[in-house]
Amino acid sequence: MSPVSASYNGVVVVAPVTIPYRRYAQHDAHWFLAKAVAGLRDAAGLATDDIDGLAVSSFTLFPDTAVGLTQHLGLTPRFLEHVPMGGASAVVQLRRAARAVQAGDASIVACVAGDTNRVDSFRQNLANFSRFARDAVYPVGAGGPNASFALLTAYYMRVYGAKAADFGKLCVAQRDNAQTYPYALIRKPLTLDEYLTARLVADPLRLFDCVMPCAGAEGFLVMREQDARGRGLPFARILGSIERHNAYPEDPIQMRGGWAMDRDDLYAQAGVGPADMDFLQAYDDYPVITVMQLEDLGFCPKGEGADFVRRNSFTAKGSLPLNTSGGQLSAGQAGAAGGHLGMVEAIRQLTRQTLSAPIPDARIGLVSGFGMINYDRGICTGAAILAASEA
Amino acid sequence: MSPSRSPPKNPVLKTREPTVPPGLRSRAALRLTAAACEGRLELQRCRACSAFQYPPREACTQCLSTRLEWTECDGVGELISETILHHSNEPYFRERVPLRVGLVRLDVGVTIVAHVDGACAPAPARIRLAAHLDKSGQAALVAHPPEGPTDMTTSQTHRDMTCDPRGRKILVTDGKSETGEALVKAFIAAGADKVWAGVAEPWKDATAIDKLAQLEGVTTVPLDVTDARSVEALSGLIGGKVDILVNNAEFHRHKPVGARGVETARAEMDVNYLGLLRLIESFGPALKFRAADGPNGACAWVNILSVYALSALPSQATFTASKAAAFAASQALRADMMGVGIRVMNVFPGPIDDAWNQTVPPPKLAPSALAAAVVASLKAGVEDVYPGDVAQDILARWRESAKVLERELADQ
């Protein structure tokens, strides 16, 4: 098919930045986002005023949004986006920023996401996450995302025959990947046996299926290729991207995401297919959603995700390197920065600036995002294909 | 079955303090609660395209129409997935894990996150969804087996959403009245651990008191709701043990306005309205303190009101005014008790077949029917009860048009 969306030619991503994660923090979200913006400025050798576009994602910025953050940080952008899309925010920020740069509405867009994590802020965020969550989910046991993903996982296992060990293989591989990533909060080696015998949190989910909330931030810059070259910045290209919200509302339970609606367009934009990917940075707060992304992004047919997991290996040198900085399951989930973890890792891999183990000869990779369990399922999905500058 | 009685309380240990589940709801979602208060499951339905939807919304998810109505639903569907929560983020649920929670797909085409009755077969399984009230006073949707709650429905979740008299200690005010005696007998038959029958003016009818005292499990206690010292004295004796208080005392005359009835009105107010206030002051604090006191802790406050509390019956003007006043006080009591999870259940009967309604033509509600409705409603966990044909008729007409009902009651 011919692509629906126009090309992203001439726009690139640079300056992968991580503000180190911590389990709990005393600072506000503004502190982490300030560190991210400053980190981007310094990594690219810019003056603050060179940043004329800003995209922000955060759950704990309340009562502020991106608007309040401009005055808080003394920024005067001519392009401003608040992207409240949870784990899909990184892909969506990239898309918004790239089009703004292409159109000349901004020259350099700082894309940042970050959250604080006070000792009690996670519970309060859950209780008021959305109107539907407040009315119809949280009062039913207050299990939070553990409960929501337990229901999806139990159904997936029953209908498609996936086993706990299949999900465990992903978790163990990601923990192996985390060994070399300095910012991962959980680097203690994990065995499959430890995974399978960990305490039950929400049947069938056990401890190592569940992401750990933390504080931290991530960021990257979007600019014209000629500007990146002029400043001598290593960059990655954008070969294609998609987003979709509230896909398949008629499905009784979520067994597929919006990726399945749009993946043909994604690959048509990029002129490549899933087999050409040198890595996948998937959204992984719970392993079942990683398996769904493998299916919906075309790495294998629906229902064959578990078999795909059994036939492949997922470390940096594996047959499909997956979440090579450990994923959220090892690094931690810094709130709305959860989806940025994979985006920033992809940019690092493709620009040869890795902190974790490098993927040999990585040229093209896929970054996928998933966000916002508004009621019973994740609403926002997105994906982008990035390529090394020489690719 | 639920425990028949609690083990003796160890007075040295801390009494567990009440917690309640999250109670904040959108205005639309409160309609679910309004139906659950009467034991019905209602869902939002589009008047333009007939689609059901859940959670409650401001517009139709199929056609964007804002013409939405609430429609009774049979709750039939399938449990499509389930989990056992071993962890919760809220103190109320942390005290109650492991908790069975599931995703239910109703046959009308909506997916619902629901509590799951322990008697349901493992997913996938046919179920019937019901709306109960949880300890915060809000609707809680529970998947039961297709035949509804069964004897196997043993979970604490279910017990916390209902006020089963079984195993509980109950105070009935004015126990020697015809309704009082019926209530006392019904509670004993329902497995109450103990029933105190409050009696005032013992010189009036000594044989009725003797009859009560001879019932197994019943203790008569002096209680005059018009005397603050009497109420306070009884509260000092048993206030820390009462699990369910049934405010049944009633002073009832048939007086229109303008009939030199001010002293009658004062007496009606003294029993029916001020009596309630005295009970609240003396028994309320201890009841609230014991709202989580073991599996059979304090759970409910029942007021026997009158369906004419909704709209005055001019031929019994002062009586219905006193019931309306008590209704208003009960709503304030409910708002207060909601914070700790004590259910305030209001009963709105039509004319009761007792001595004071001797000249009222049938249909009238037998005291035993009133008592049966109270027990059944406590077991079901509802909040508002309209027992009998007259009450149902007046309620329906009041909902249809309060003004039309006012005109029609004018000459009754």
Short mmCIF file of N, CA, C and O in Angstrom, two decimals, chain A residues 122-123 126-128 131-132 134-144 146-147 150-152 154-155 158 199-204 249-253 375-377, chain B residues 21-22 24-26 28-29 54-58 78-91 93 99 101-103 105 111-115 123-124 134:
data_model
loop_
_atom_site.label_atom_id
_atom_site.label_comp_id
_atom_site.label_asym_id
_atom_site.label_seq_id
_atom_site.Cartn_x
_atom_site.Cartn_y
_atom_site.Cartn_z
N PHE A 122 1.26 7.73 44.43
CA PHE A 122 0.76 6.72 43.49
C PHE A 122 -0.71 6.40 43.77
O PHE A 122 -1.54 6.37 42.87
N ARG A 123 -1.04 6.20 45.06
CA ARG A 123 -2.42 5.88 45.42
C ARG A 123 -3.37 7.01 45.01
O ARG A 123 -4.44 6.79 44.47
N LEU A 126 -4.01 7.08 41.32
CA LEU A 126 -4.91 6.00 40.90
C LEU A 126 -6.35 6.36 41.17
O LEU A 126 -7.24 6.16 40.34
N ALA A 127 -6.60 6.90 42.37
CA ALA A 127 -7.98 7.16 42.79
C ALA A 127 -8.66 8.16 41.86
O ALA A 127 -9.87 8.12 41.69
N ASN A 128 -7.88 9.07 41.28
CA ASN A 128 -8.46 10.12 40.44
C ASN A 128 -7.91 10.08 39.02
O ASN A 128 -7.82 11.10 38.36
N ARG A 131 -12.31 9.79 35.02
CA ARG A 131 -13.68 9.74 35.54
C ARG A 131 -14.17 8.30 35.62
O ARG A 131 -14.78 7.88 36.60
N PHE A 132 -13.91 7.51 34.57
CA PHE A 132 -14.37 6.12 34.58
C PHE A 132 -13.65 5.31 35.67
O PHE A 132 -14.26 4.45 36.30
N ARG A 134 -12.53 6.47 38.49
CA ARG A 134 -13.07 6.91 39.77
C ARG A 134 -14.48 6.33 40.00
O ARG A 134 -14.83 5.92 41.10
N ASP A 135 -15.28 6.30 38.93
CA ASP A 135 -16.67 5.82 39.06
C ASP A 135 -16.75 4.30 39.08
O ASP A 135 -17.62 3.74 39.75
N ALA A 136 -15.91 3.62 38.31
CA ALA A 136 -16.25 2.24 37.96
C ALA A 136 -15.10 1.24 38.06
O ALA A 136 -15.31 0.07 37.79
N VAL A 137 -13.91 1.67 38.45
CA VAL A 137 -12.81 0.71 38.59
C VAL A 137 -12.19 0.78 39.98
O VAL A 137 -12.13 -0.23 40.69
N TYR A 138 -11.75 1.96 40.37
CA TYR A 138 -11.04 2.07 41.64
C TYR A 138 -11.88 1.58 42.82
O TYR A 138 -11.35 0.89 43.70
N PRO A 139 -13.20 1.86 42.85
CA PRO A 139 -13.99 1.36 43.99
C PRO A 139 -14.15 -0.16 44.02
O PRO A 139 -14.67 -0.70 44.99
N VAL A 140 -13.74 -0.85 42.96
CA VAL A 140 -13.85 -2.31 42.93
C VAL A 140 -12.49 -2.91 43.32
O VAL A 140 -11.78 -3.47 42.49
N GLY A 141 -12.11 -2.73 44.55
CA GLY A 141 -10.89 -3.36 45.05
C GLY A 141 -9.65 -2.50 45.03
O GLY A 141 -8.63 -2.88 45.62
N ALA A 142 -9.69 -1.38 44.32
CA ALA A 142 -8.55 -0.45 44.29
C ALA A 142 -7.24 -1.16 43.97
O ALA A 142 -6.21 -0.91 44.58
N GLY A 143 -7.29 -2.07 43.01
CA GLY A 143 -6.10 -2.82 42.63
C GLY A 143 -5.19 -2.06 41.69
O GLY A 143 -4.05 -2.47 41.46
N GLY A 144 -5.66 -0.95 41.11
CA GLY A 144 -4.84 -0.17 40.19
C GLY A 144 -4.51 -0.97 38.94
O GLY A 144 -5.22 -1.92 38.59
N ASN A 146 -2.33 -3.17 38.43
CA ASN A 146 -2.10 -4.60 38.67
C ASN A 146 -3.38 -5.39 38.38
O ASN A 146 -3.35 -6.44 37.74
N ALA A 147 -4.51 -4.88 38.87
CA ALA A 147 -5.78 -5.58 38.67
C ALA A 147 -6.19 -5.56 37.20
O ALA A 147 -6.61 -6.58 36.65
N ALA A 150 -4.06 -7.90 35.31
CA ALA A 150 -4.33 -9.29 35.70
C ALA A 150 -5.52 -9.83 34.92
O ALA A 150 -5.50 -10.99 34.46
N LEU A 151 -6.55 -9.01 34.74
CA LEU A 151 -7.73 -9.46 34.00
C LEU A 151 -7.39 -9.72 32.53
O LEU A 151 -7.84 -10.70 31.93
N LEU A 152 -6.57 -8.82 31.94
CA LEU A 152 -6.17 -9.02 30.55
C LEU A 152 -5.27 -10.26 30.42
O LEU A 152 -5.42 -11.06 29.49
N ALA A 154 -5.06 -12.93 32.44
CA ALA A 154 -5.79 -14.18 32.68
C ALA A 154 -6.57 -14.58 31.44
O ALA A 154 -6.60 -15.76 31.05
N TYR A 155 -7.19 -13.60 30.79
CA TYR A 155 -7.98 -13.89 29.60
C TYR A 155 -7.07 -14.34 28.46
O TYR A 155 -7.35 -15.34 27.78
N ARG A 158 -5.90 -17.88 28.95
CA ARG A 158 -6.94 -18.89 28.76
C ARG A 158 -7.26 -19.07 27.27
O ARG A 158 -7.40 -20.19 26.78
N ARG A 199 5.80 -13.96 44.94
CA ARG A 199 4.47 -13.88 45.56
C ARG A 199 3.42 -13.37 44.56
O ARG A 199 3.71 -12.54 43.70
N LEU A 200 2.20 -13.87 44.72
CA LEU A 200 1.10 -13.44 43.88
C LEU A 200 0.68 -12.03 44.27
O LEU A 200 0.53 -11.71 45.45
N VAL A 201 0.48 -11.18 43.27
CA VAL A 201 -0.02 -9.82 43.51
C VAL A 201 -1.49 -9.75 43.13
O VAL A 201 -2.33 -9.29 43.89
N ALA A 202 -1.79 -10.17 41.92
CA ALA A 202 -3.17 -10.24 41.43
C ALA A 202 -3.17 -11.40 40.43
O ALA A 202 -2.74 -11.23 39.31
N ASP A 203 -3.64 -12.52 40.87
CA ASP A 203 -3.60 -13.76 40.12
C ASP A 203 -4.04 -13.53 38.66
O ASP A 203 -5.09 -12.96 38.44
N PRO A 204 -3.29 -13.90 37.62
CA PRO A 204 -2.05 -14.69 37.65
C PRO A 204 -0.76 -13.87 37.76
O PRO A 204 0.31 -14.45 37.59
N PRO A 249 -13.50 -0.25 20.10
CA PRO A 249 -14.30 -0.14 21.34
C PRO A 249 -15.33 -1.25 21.47
O PRO A 249 -15.82 -1.50 22.57
N GLU A 250 -15.63 -1.94 20.36
CA GLU A 250 -16.64 -2.99 20.41
C GLU A 250 -16.10 -4.30 20.99
O GLU A 250 -16.88 -5.18 21.34
N ASP A 251 -14.79 -4.44 21.12
CA ASP A 251 -14.24 -5.68 21.68
C ASP A 251 -14.65 -5.78 23.16
O ASP A 251 -14.46 -4.83 23.92
N PRO A 252 -15.15 -6.95 23.59
CA PRO A 252 -15.57 -7.07 25.00
C PRO A 252 -14.41 -6.89 25.98
O PRO A 252 -14.60 -6.42 27.09
N ILE A 253 -13.20 -7.28 25.55
CA ILE A 253 -12.02 -7.14 26.41
C ILE A 253 -10.86 -6.87 25.46
O ILE A 253 -10.87 -7.31 24.30
N TYR A 375 -10.49 3.01 31.52
CA TYR A 375 -11.49 2.18 32.20
C TYR A 375 -10.95 0.76 32.26
O TYR A 375 -10.20 0.39 33.14
N ASP A 376 -11.30 -0.05 31.26
CA ASP A 376 -10.92 -1.47 31.31
C ASP A 376 -9.78 -1.80 30.38
O ASP A 376 -9.35 -2.95 30.32
N ARG A 377 -9.28 -0.81 29.62
CA ARG A 377 -8.26 -1.12 28.61
C ARG A 377 -7.44 0.13 28.33
O ARG A 377 -7.86 1.24 28.65
N PRO B 21 -14.75 2.08 51.53
CA PRO B 21 -14.16 2.10 50.19
C PRO B 21 -14.30 3.50 49.57
O PRO B 21 -15.07 4.32 50.07
N PRO B 22 -13.58 3.76 48.48
CA PRO B 22 -13.65 5.09 47.85
C PRO B 22 -15.09 5.42 47.45
O PRO B 22 -15.74 4.63 46.78
N LEU B 24 -16.20 8.61 46.10
CA LEU B 24 -16.40 9.74 45.19
C LEU B 24 -16.96 9.25 43.86
O LEU B 24 -16.45 8.29 43.28
N ARG B 25 -18.04 9.89 43.37
CA ARG B 25 -18.64 9.50 42.09
C ARG B 25 -19.03 10.75 41.30
O ARG B 25 -19.32 11.79 41.88
N SER B 26 -19.08 10.59 39.98
CA SER B 26 -19.63 11.65 39.14
C SER B 26 -21.14 11.72 39.36
O SER B 26 -21.75 10.78 39.88
N ALA B 28 -23.48 11.57 37.17
CA ALA B 28 -24.16 10.53 36.39
C ALA B 28 -24.09 9.19 37.10
O ALA B 28 -25.07 8.43 37.15
N ALA B 29 -22.94 8.88 37.68
CA ALA B 29 -22.77 7.57 38.32
C ALA B 29 -23.65 7.44 39.56
O ALA B 29 -23.96 6.32 39.99
N TYR B 54 -21.92 1.61 29.67
CA TYR B 54 -21.34 1.63 31.00
C TYR B 54 -19.84 1.81 30.82
O TYR B 54 -19.30 1.22 29.89
N PRO B 55 -19.17 2.60 31.65
CA PRO B 55 -19.63 3.41 32.78
C PRO B 55 -20.55 4.55 32.34
O PRO B 55 -20.61 4.86 31.15
N PRO B 56 -21.25 5.17 33.31
CA PRO B 56 -22.17 6.26 32.99
C PRO B 56 -21.45 7.41 32.29
O PRO B 56 -20.33 7.76 32.62
N ARG B 57 -22.13 7.94 31.29
CA ARG B 57 -21.55 9.00 30.47
C ARG B 57 -22.52 10.16 30.35
O ARG B 57 -23.67 10.09 30.81
N GLU B 58 -22.06 11.20 29.66
CA GLU B 58 -22.90 12.38 29.39
C GLU B 58 -23.52 12.29 28.00
O GLU B 58 -24.37 13.10 27.66
N GLU B 78 -21.88 -12.79 31.10
CA GLU B 78 -20.82 -13.78 31.29
C GLU B 78 -19.64 -13.16 32.02
O GLU B 78 -19.23 -12.03 31.73
N LEU B 79 -19.11 -13.92 32.95
CA LEU B 79 -17.83 -13.56 33.58
C LEU B 79 -16.75 -13.96 32.58
O LEU B 79 -16.56 -15.15 32.33
N ILE B 80 -16.08 -12.97 31.96
CA ILE B 80 -15.13 -13.33 30.90
C ILE B 80 -13.70 -13.42 31.40
O ILE B 80 -12.87 -14.07 30.79
N SER B 81 -13.39 -12.75 32.50
CA SER B 81 -12.04 -12.88 33.07
C SER B 81 -12.12 -12.53 34.54
O SER B 81 -13.01 -11.81 34.96
N GLU B 82 -11.17 -13.06 35.31
CA GLU B 82 -11.21 -12.76 36.74
C GLU B 82 -9.81 -12.83 37.32
O GLU B 82 -8.89 -13.41 36.75
N THR B 83 -9.68 -12.19 38.49
CA THR B 83 -8.42 -12.23 39.22
C THR B 83 -8.72 -12.30 40.71
O THR B 83 -9.83 -11.97 41.13
N ILE B 84 -7.74 -12.74 41.46
CA ILE B 84 -7.81 -12.65 42.91
C ILE B 84 -6.80 -11.59 43.33
O ILE B 84 -5.60 -11.77 43.14
N LEU B 85 -7.29 -10.49 43.86
CA LEU B 85 -6.39 -9.45 44.33
C LEU B 85 -5.78 -9.86 45.67
O LEU B 85 -6.50 -10.14 46.61
N HIS B 86 -4.45 -9.85 45.70
CA HIS B 86 -3.77 -10.10 46.97
C HIS B 86 -3.20 -8.80 47.52
O HIS B 86 -2.47 -8.79 48.50
N HIS B 87 -3.51 -7.73 46.84
CA HIS B 87 -2.93 -6.43 47.17
C HIS B 87 -3.96 -5.37 46.82
O HIS B 87 -4.73 -5.53 45.88
N SER B 88 -4.02 -4.31 47.60
CA SER B 88 -4.87 -3.18 47.24
C SER B 88 -4.20 -1.90 47.71
O SER B 88 -3.41 -1.91 48.65
N ASN B 89 -4.56 -0.81 47.04
CA ASN B 89 -3.99 0.48 47.41
C ASN B 89 -4.82 1.20 48.47
O ASN B 89 -4.41 2.25 48.95
N GLU B 90 -5.98 0.67 48.82
CA GLU B 90 -6.86 1.34 49.79
C GLU B 90 -6.94 0.55 51.10
O GLU B 90 -7.11 -0.67 51.06
N PRO B 91 -6.88 1.24 52.24
CA PRO B 91 -6.94 0.54 53.54
C PRO B 91 -8.17 -0.37 53.66
O PRO B 91 -8.06 -1.48 54.19
N PHE B 93 -9.81 -2.11 51.44
CA PHE B 93 -9.65 -3.38 50.74
C PHE B 93 -8.45 -4.17 51.25
O PHE B 93 -8.45 -5.40 51.21
N LEU B 99 -9.34 -10.72 47.36
CA LEU B 99 -10.63 -10.27 46.83
C LEU B 99 -10.79 -10.78 45.40
O LEU B 99 -9.87 -10.67 44.60
N VAL B 101 -12.22 -10.31 41.82
CA VAL B 101 -12.67 -9.23 40.97
C VAL B 101 -12.68 -9.75 39.53
O VAL B 101 -11.81 -10.54 39.16
N GLY B 102 -13.66 -9.32 38.74
CA GLY B 102 -13.74 -9.84 37.38
C GLY B 102 -14.19 -8.82 36.36
O GLY B 102 -14.63 -7.72 36.69
N LEU B 103 -14.08 -9.23 35.10
CA LEU B 103 -14.66 -8.48 33.99
C LEU B 103 -15.89 -9.24 33.54
O LEU B 103 -15.83 -10.44 33.25
N ARG B 105 -19.19 -9.37 30.88
CA ARG B 105 -19.80 -8.86 29.64
C ARG B 105 -21.29 -9.16 29.71
O ARG B 105 -21.69 -10.33 29.63
N THR B 111 -19.26 -3.96 29.04
CA THR B 111 -18.25 -4.63 29.86
C THR B 111 -18.15 -3.92 31.21
O THR B 111 -18.06 -2.69 31.25
N ILE B 112 -18.19 -4.70 32.28
CA ILE B 112 -18.26 -4.12 33.62
C ILE B 112 -17.20 -4.75 34.52
O ILE B 112 -17.07 -5.97 34.59
N VAL B 113 -16.45 -3.89 35.19
CA VAL B 113 -15.52 -4.35 36.23
C VAL B 113 -16.36 -4.56 37.50
O VAL B 113 -17.02 -3.63 37.96
N ALA B 114 -16.34 -5.78 38.04
CA ALA B 114 -17.27 -6.09 39.12
C ALA B 114 -16.62 -6.95 40.20
O ALA B 114 -15.65 -7.66 39.96
N HIS B 115 -17.19 -6.86 41.39
CA HIS B 115 -16.88 -7.85 42.42
C HIS B 115 -17.47 -9.18 41.96
O HIS B 115 -18.48 -9.21 41.27
N ALA B 123 -14.29 -18.28 35.50
CA ALA B 123 -14.47 -17.75 34.15
C ALA B 123 -13.97 -18.76 33.13
O ALA B 123 -12.96 -19.42 33.38
N PRO B 124 -14.66 -18.91 31.98
CA PRO B 124 -15.89 -18.22 31.59
C PRO B 124 -17.12 -18.87 32.20
O PRO B 124 -17.22 -20.09 32.20
N ASP B 134 -22.20 -0.46 48.82
CA ASP B 134 -21.02 -0.81 49.61
C ASP B 134 -20.97 0.05 50.88
O ASP B 134 -21.88 0.83 51.15
#
